[in-house]
Structure formats: C-alpha cells, structure tokens
Tab-separated table of C-alpha atoms in Angstrom:
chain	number	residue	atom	x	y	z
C	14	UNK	CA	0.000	0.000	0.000
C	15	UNK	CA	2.928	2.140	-0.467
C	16	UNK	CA	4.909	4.194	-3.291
C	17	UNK	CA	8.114	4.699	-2.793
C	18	UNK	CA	9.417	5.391	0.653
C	19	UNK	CA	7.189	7.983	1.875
C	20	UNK	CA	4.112	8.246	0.154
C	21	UNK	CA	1.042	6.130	1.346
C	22	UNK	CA	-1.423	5.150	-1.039
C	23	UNK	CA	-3.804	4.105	1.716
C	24	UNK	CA	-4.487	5.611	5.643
C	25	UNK	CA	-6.321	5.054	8.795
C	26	UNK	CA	-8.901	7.670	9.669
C	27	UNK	CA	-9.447	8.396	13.661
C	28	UNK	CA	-12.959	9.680	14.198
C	29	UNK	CA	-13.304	12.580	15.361
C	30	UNK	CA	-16.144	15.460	16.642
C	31	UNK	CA	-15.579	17.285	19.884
C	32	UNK	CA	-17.094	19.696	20.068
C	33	UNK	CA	-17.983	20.972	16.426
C	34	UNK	CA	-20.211	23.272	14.672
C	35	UNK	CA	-21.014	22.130	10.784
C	36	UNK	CA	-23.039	23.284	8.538
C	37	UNK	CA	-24.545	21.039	5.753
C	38	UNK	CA	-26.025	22.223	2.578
C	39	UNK	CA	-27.695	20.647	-0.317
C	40	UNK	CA	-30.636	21.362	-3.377
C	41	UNK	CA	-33.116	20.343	-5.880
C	42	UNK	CA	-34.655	21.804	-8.968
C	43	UNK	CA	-37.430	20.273	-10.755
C	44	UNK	CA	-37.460	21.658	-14.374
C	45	UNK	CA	-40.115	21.562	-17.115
C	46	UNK	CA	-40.073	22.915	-20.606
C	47	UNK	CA	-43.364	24.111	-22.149
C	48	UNK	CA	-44.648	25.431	-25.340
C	49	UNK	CA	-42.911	28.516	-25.373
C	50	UNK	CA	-40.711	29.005	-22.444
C	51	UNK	CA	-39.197	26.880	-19.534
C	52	UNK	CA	-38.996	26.729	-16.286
C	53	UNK	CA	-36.982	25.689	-13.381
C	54	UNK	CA	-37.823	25.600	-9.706
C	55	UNK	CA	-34.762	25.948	-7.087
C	56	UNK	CA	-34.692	25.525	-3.695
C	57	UNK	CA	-31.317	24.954	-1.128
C	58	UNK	CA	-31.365	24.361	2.422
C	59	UNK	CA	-28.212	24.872	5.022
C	60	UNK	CA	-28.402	22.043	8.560
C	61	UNK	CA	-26.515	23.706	11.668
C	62	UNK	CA	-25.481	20.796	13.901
C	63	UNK	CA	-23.415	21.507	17.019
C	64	UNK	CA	-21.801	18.822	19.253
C	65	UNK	CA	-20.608	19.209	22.745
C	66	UNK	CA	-18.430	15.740	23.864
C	67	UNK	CA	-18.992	14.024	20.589
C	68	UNK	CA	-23.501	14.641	21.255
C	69	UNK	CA	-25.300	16.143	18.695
C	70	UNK	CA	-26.950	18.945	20.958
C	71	UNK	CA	-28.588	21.390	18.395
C	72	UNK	CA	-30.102	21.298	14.841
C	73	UNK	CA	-30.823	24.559	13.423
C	74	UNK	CA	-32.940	25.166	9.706
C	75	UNK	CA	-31.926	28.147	7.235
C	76	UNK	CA	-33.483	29.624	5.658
C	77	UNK	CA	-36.131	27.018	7.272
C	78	UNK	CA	-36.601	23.791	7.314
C	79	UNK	CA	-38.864	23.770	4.302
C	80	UNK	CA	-38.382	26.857	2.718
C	81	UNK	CA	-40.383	28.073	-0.929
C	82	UNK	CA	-38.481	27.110	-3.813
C	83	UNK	CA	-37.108	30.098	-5.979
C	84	UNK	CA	-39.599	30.094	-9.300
C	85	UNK	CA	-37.294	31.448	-12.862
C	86	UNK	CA	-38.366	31.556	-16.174
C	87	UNK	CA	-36.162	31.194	-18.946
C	88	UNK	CA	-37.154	32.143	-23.106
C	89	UNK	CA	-35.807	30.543	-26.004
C	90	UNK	CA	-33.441	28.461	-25.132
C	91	UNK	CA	-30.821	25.857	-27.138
C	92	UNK	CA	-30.872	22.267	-25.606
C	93	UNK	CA	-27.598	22.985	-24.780
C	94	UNK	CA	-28.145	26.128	-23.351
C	95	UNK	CA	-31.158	24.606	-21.292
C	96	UNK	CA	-29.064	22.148	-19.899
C	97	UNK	CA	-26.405	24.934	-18.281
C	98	UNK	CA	-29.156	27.033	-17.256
C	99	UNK	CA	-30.420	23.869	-15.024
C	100	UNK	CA	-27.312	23.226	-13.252
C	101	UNK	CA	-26.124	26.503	-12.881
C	102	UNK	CA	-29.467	27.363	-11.308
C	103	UNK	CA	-29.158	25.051	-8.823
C	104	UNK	CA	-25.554	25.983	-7.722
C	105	UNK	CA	-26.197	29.725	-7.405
C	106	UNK	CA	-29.111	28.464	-5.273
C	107	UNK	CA	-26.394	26.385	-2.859
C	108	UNK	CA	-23.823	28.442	-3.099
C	109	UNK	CA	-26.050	31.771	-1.856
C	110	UNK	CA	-27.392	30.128	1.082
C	111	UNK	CA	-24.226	28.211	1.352
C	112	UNK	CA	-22.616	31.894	2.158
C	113	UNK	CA	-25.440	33.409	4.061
C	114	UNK	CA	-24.817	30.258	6.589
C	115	UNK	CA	-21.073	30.657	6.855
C	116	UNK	CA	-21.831	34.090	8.186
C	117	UNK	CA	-25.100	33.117	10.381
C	118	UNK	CA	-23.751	30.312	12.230
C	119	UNK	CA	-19.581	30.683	11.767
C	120	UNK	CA	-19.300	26.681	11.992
C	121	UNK	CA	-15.954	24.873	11.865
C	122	UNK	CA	-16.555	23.077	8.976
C	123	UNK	CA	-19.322	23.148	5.942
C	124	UNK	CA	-20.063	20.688	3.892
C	125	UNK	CA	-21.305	20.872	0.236
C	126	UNK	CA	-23.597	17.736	-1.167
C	127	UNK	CA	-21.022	17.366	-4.367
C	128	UNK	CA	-18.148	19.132	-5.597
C	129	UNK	CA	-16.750	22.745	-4.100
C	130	UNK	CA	-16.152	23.540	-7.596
C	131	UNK	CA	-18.556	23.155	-10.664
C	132	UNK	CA	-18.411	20.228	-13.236
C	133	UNK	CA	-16.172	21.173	-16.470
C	134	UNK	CA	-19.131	20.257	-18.508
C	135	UNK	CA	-20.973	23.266	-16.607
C	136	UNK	CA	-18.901	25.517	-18.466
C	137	UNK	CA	-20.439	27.041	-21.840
C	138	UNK	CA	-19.130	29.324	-24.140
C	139	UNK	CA	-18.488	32.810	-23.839
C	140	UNK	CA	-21.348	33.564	-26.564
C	141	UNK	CA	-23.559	31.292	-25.016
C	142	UNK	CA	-26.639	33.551	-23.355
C	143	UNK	CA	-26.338	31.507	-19.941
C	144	UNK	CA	-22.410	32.477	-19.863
C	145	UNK	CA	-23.072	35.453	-17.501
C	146	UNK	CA	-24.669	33.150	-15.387
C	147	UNK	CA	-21.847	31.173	-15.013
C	148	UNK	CA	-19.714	33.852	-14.407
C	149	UNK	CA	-22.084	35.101	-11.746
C	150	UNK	CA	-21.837	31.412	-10.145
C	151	UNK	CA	-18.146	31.799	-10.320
C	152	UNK	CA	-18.210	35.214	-8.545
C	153	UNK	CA	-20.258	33.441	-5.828
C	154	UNK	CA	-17.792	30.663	-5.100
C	155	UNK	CA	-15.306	32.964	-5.168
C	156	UNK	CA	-16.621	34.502	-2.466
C	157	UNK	CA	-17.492	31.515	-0.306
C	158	UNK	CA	-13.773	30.699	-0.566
C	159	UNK	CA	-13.114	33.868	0.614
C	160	UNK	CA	-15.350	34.066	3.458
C	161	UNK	CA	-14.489	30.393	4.649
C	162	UNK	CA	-10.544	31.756	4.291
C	163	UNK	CA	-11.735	35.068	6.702
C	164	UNK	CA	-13.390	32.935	9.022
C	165	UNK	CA	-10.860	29.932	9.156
C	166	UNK	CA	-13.687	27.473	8.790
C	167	UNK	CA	-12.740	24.509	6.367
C	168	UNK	CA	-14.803	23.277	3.599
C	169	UNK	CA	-15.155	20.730	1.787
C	170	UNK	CA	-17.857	18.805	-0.734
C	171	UNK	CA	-18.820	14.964	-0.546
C	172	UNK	CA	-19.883	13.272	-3.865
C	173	UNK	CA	-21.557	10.112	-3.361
C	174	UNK	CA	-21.690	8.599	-6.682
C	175	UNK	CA	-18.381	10.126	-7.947
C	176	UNK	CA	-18.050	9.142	-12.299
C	177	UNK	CA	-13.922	10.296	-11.563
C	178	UNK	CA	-10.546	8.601	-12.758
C	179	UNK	CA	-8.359	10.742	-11.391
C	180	UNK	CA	-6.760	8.100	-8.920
C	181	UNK	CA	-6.627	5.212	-11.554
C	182	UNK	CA	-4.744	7.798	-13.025
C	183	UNK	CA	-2.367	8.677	-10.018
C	184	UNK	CA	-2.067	4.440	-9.857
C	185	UNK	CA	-0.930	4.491	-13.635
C	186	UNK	CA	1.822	7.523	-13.191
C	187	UNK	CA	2.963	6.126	-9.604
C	188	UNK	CA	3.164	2.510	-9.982
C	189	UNK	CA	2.593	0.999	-13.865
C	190	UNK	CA	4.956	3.058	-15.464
C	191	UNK	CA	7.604	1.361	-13.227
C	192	UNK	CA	6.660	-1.757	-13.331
C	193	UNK	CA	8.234	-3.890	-16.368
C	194	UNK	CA	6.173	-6.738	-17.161
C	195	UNK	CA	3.850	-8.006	-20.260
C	196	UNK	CA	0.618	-8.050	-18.142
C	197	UNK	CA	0.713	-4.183	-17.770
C	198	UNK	CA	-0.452	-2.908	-21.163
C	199	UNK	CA	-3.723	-5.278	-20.673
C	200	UNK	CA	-3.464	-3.873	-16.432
C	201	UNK	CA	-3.235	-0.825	-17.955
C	202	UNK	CA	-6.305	-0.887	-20.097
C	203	UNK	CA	-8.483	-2.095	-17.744
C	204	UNK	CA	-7.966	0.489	-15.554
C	205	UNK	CA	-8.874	3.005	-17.154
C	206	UNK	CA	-12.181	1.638	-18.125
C	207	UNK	CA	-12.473	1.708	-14.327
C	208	UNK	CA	-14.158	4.615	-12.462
C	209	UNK	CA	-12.092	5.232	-9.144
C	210	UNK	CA	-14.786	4.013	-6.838
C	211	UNK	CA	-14.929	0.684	-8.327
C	212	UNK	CA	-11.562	0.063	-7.658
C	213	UNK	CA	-11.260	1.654	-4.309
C	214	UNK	CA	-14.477	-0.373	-2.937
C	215	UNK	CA	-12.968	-3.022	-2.964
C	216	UNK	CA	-9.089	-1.955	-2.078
C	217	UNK	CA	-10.666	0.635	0.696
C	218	UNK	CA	-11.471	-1.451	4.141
C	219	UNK	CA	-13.792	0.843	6.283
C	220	UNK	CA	-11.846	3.696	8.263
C	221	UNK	CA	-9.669	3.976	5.479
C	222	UNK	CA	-8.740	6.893	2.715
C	223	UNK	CA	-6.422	7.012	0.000
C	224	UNK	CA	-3.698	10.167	-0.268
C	225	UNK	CA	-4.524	13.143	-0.689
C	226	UNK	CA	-3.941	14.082	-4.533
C	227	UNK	CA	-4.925	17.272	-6.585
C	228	UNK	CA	-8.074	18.241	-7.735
C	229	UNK	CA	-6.722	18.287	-11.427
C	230	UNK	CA	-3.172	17.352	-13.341
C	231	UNK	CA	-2.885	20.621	-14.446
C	232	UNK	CA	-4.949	23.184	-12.723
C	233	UNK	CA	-3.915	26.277	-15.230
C	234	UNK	CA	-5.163	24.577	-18.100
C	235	UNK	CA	-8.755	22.939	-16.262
C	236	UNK	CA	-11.685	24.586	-18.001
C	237	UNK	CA	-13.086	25.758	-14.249
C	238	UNK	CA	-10.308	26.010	-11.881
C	239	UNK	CA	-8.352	28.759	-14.511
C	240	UNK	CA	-11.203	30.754	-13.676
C	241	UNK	CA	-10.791	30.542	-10.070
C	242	UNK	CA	-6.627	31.258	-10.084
C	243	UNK	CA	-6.749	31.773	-6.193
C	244	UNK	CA	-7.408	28.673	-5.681
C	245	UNK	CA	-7.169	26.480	-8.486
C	246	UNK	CA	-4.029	25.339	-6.906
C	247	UNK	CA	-5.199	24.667	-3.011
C	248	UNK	CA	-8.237	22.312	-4.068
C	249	UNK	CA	-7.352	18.528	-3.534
C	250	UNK	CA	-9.313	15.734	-3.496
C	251	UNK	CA	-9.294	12.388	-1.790
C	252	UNK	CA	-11.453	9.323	-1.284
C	253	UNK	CA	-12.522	7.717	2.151
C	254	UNK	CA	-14.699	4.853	2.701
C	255	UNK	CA	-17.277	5.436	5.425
C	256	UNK	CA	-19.409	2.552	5.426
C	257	UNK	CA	-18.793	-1.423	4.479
C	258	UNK	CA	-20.875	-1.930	2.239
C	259	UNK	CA	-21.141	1.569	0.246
C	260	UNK	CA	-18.679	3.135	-2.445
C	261	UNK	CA	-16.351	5.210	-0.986
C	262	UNK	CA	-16.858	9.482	-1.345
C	263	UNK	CA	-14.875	11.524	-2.906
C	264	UNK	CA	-13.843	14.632	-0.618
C	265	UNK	CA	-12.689	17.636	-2.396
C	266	UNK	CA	-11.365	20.464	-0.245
C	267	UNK	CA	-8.923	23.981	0.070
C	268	UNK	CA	-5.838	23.461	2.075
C	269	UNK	CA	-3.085	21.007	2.947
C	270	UNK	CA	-2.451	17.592	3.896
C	271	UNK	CA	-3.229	18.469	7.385
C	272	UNK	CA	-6.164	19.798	6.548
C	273	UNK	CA	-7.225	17.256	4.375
C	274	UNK	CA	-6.604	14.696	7.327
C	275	UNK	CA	-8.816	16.950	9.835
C	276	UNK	CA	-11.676	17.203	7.405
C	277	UNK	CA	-11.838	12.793	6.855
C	278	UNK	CA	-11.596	12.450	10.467
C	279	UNK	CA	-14.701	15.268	11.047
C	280	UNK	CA	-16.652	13.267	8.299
C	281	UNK	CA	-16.362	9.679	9.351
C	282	UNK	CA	-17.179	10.320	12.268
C	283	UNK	CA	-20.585	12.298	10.903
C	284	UNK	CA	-20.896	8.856	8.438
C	285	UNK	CA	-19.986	5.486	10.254
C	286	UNK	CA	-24.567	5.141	11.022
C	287	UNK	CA	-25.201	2.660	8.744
C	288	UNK	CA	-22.904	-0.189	6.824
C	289	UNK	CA	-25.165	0.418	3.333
C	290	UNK	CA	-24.894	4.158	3.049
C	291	UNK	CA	-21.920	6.750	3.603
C	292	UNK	CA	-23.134	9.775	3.345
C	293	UNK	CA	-22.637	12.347	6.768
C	294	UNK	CA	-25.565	12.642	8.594
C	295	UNK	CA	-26.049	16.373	8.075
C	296	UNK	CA	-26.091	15.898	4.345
C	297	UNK	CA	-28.720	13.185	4.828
C-alpha cells in the first residue's frame, strides 16, 4: 500500500467530533419545458449541527426547514443552453445560502452535497446567453472561498456517486509506469475503463482513505479552476470509505495535507450510522 518510501497510497482515519459546529447544505430543482418558455424551480437548504463531547446537541434550519423554492423563467433556449441554465441554477441556489450560513452560524466546517467547484461540462461558451450566469456562479464561489478563508472554517464537498478517474490515473503515473512486465499494457487498459470508486471499494477497508492528490493534473489549463486562479491550486481531493458496504466518497477540499486529514476524520465520524450508506448525517 505504499509508493516509494514515503508516500502512502492508503491511511487510517481516527474519528473525530468534539465539540464541532457544521453546517450542511444541499438542493433540488425540478425543471419543465413548455410550449414557449421553460422553467426551473430551485430551492437549497443549510443544517446547523453543534456537538458538545462528541452529542449532537442542536439542529438549526436556514433559511427554514422547508423553505419556498425560488420560481425562474427562462425564453428561447438551445438544448444545450437549457441544460447549463439547469445546473447553474441550482448551484447559485447552494452556493447563496451556502454563504449566508457561513456568516449566520460561523461553523468549523461546511459541507457541500457534491463538488466545491462546478463540473467542467458546466462551463459554456463565452457567446452562449447563460455564460453570464456562469460567471455570476463563479463570482459566488469565489466569495465563499473567501469568506471560509476570513473565518478559518474549512470546507469541503462529498460526492456520493463520484463518475472520476483521477486516482486510476495517479495508480498508472505512480506505480505501472515502473513496473516492467507483459501483463501491464492489458493492467493498464483495464484500468482506465475503471471509475475510481470501483476500484477503491474493494481496495478501501472501512476507516480507510487514499492520499490526498490534486483536484486536477494541471490546474492552469482545467476549463473551471483557470477561472478561479486563487485557488485552483489549493483544491485537492481524496477518497474515504465510510461505510462497508457503500462506495467510498470523494472529498474535495482547500488546504493542505493536514487539513485534508482533519476534514476525513470530522466526516467519518458524521458517516460510520449505517454499513449500506456513507453519506454524513447532516447531508442526509
């Protein structure tokens, strides 16, 4: 489970809580295109949980605990157009109240329900109509960075069914390329028609994580960390495997190693409730 002398491929994760203030915050759109126009419904809610001795003690709502959802309209829209107008809807929504309860409740940690950064395919062009959008939603992530940097609270987003290949392709760099023998080109193939969680499901044992590795190869070049250059090179990612019998998440953060191995122990300790499902509890 090692590479080279130093680096680990695999660690132990100590639970741990204290006493911690997180905030939680996920969304959900419903969408419907009519004769004419379309339509998308938003809503995002933020969880305050604070322990005292490792007991959950208080569980706080914002902007409520079922709050309206945000009604938009948008007119004559491209497929492809429609499609970034969806997703970017939704993340403005998180990302807003995502801010407003960094601010309200100054936690230790918040947690995002997916990545802290959008999907490259979230990206359209700069003559695309929804591209101000975008660059609104990148103004607002912006700022949660900068807010969670003010306030020195960490953050980090959990994806539960993570598509990524970024670690099959750490494994390829790391250890194929140094290995001489004839099985490797067919090795080599196979992995990467292998999405990371597939492989790490059954390599992870329960407690465990792999090292902490980038975000991307090459941030400068990434289609949506270049637009974020503060940052673009303090986002890593790593994977951690909460519960037996689920896939592992994917964590992707801001900071260092030490950071990185504060914010695995904060959320196995908010995930080891049930052996099927991984998620932390104030996601759920």
């Amino acid at each position: 489970k090692n590479i080279g002398k130093d680096m680990k491929l695999f660690l132990n994760v100590k639970k741990h809580l204290g006493n911690l203030r997180v905030v939680g915050v996920d969304g959900g759109i419903v969408k419907k295109s009519l004769h004419g126009f379309d339509f998308v419904l938003t809503r995002a809610v933020a969880v305050y949980f604070r322990y005292h001795k490792d007991k959950l003690v208080k569980v706080e709502y914002y902007p409520s605990k079922h709050p309206a959802p945000h009604f938009q309209i948008m007119e004559a829209l491209s497929d492809l157009d429609w499609a970034y107008s969806v997703s970017i809807a939704r993340q403005i929504s998180e990302i807003s109240i995502a801010i407003e309860a960094v601010k309200r409740f100054k936690p230790d940690i918040i947690l995002l329900d997916g990545s802290i950064v959008p999907h490259y395919t979230d990206r359209p062009s700069k003559t695309s109509v929804i591209y101000e959008a975008y660059t609104e939603l990148i103004k607002l992530y912006n700022e949660i960075f900068d807010t969670t940097t003010a306030y020195g609270i960490l953050i980090a987003g959990v994806i539960e069914d993570s598509r990524g290949v970024r670690f099959g392709e750490i494994i390829d760099k790391e250890i194929f390329t140094k290995i001489n023998h004839p099985l490797v080109p067919e090795l080599r193939k196979i992995l990467y028609k292998t999405r990371d969680t597939n492989l790490l499901f059954w390599v992870l044992e329960k407690g465990e994580r792999t090292a902490i590795f980038n975000y991307a190869a090459k941030p400068a070049v990434h289609p949506i960390l270049r637009d974020l250059p503060e940052y673009m090179d303090k986002i890593k990612s790593f994977y951690l495997k909460t519960a037996r019998y689920d896939r592992p998440v994917r964590v992707d953060f801001i900071g260092n190693d030490l950071i990185g191995e504060k914010i695995s122990s904060i959320i196995l300790a908010l995930s080891s409730y049930h052996e099927s499902y991984g998620m932390p509890s104030v996601l759920i």
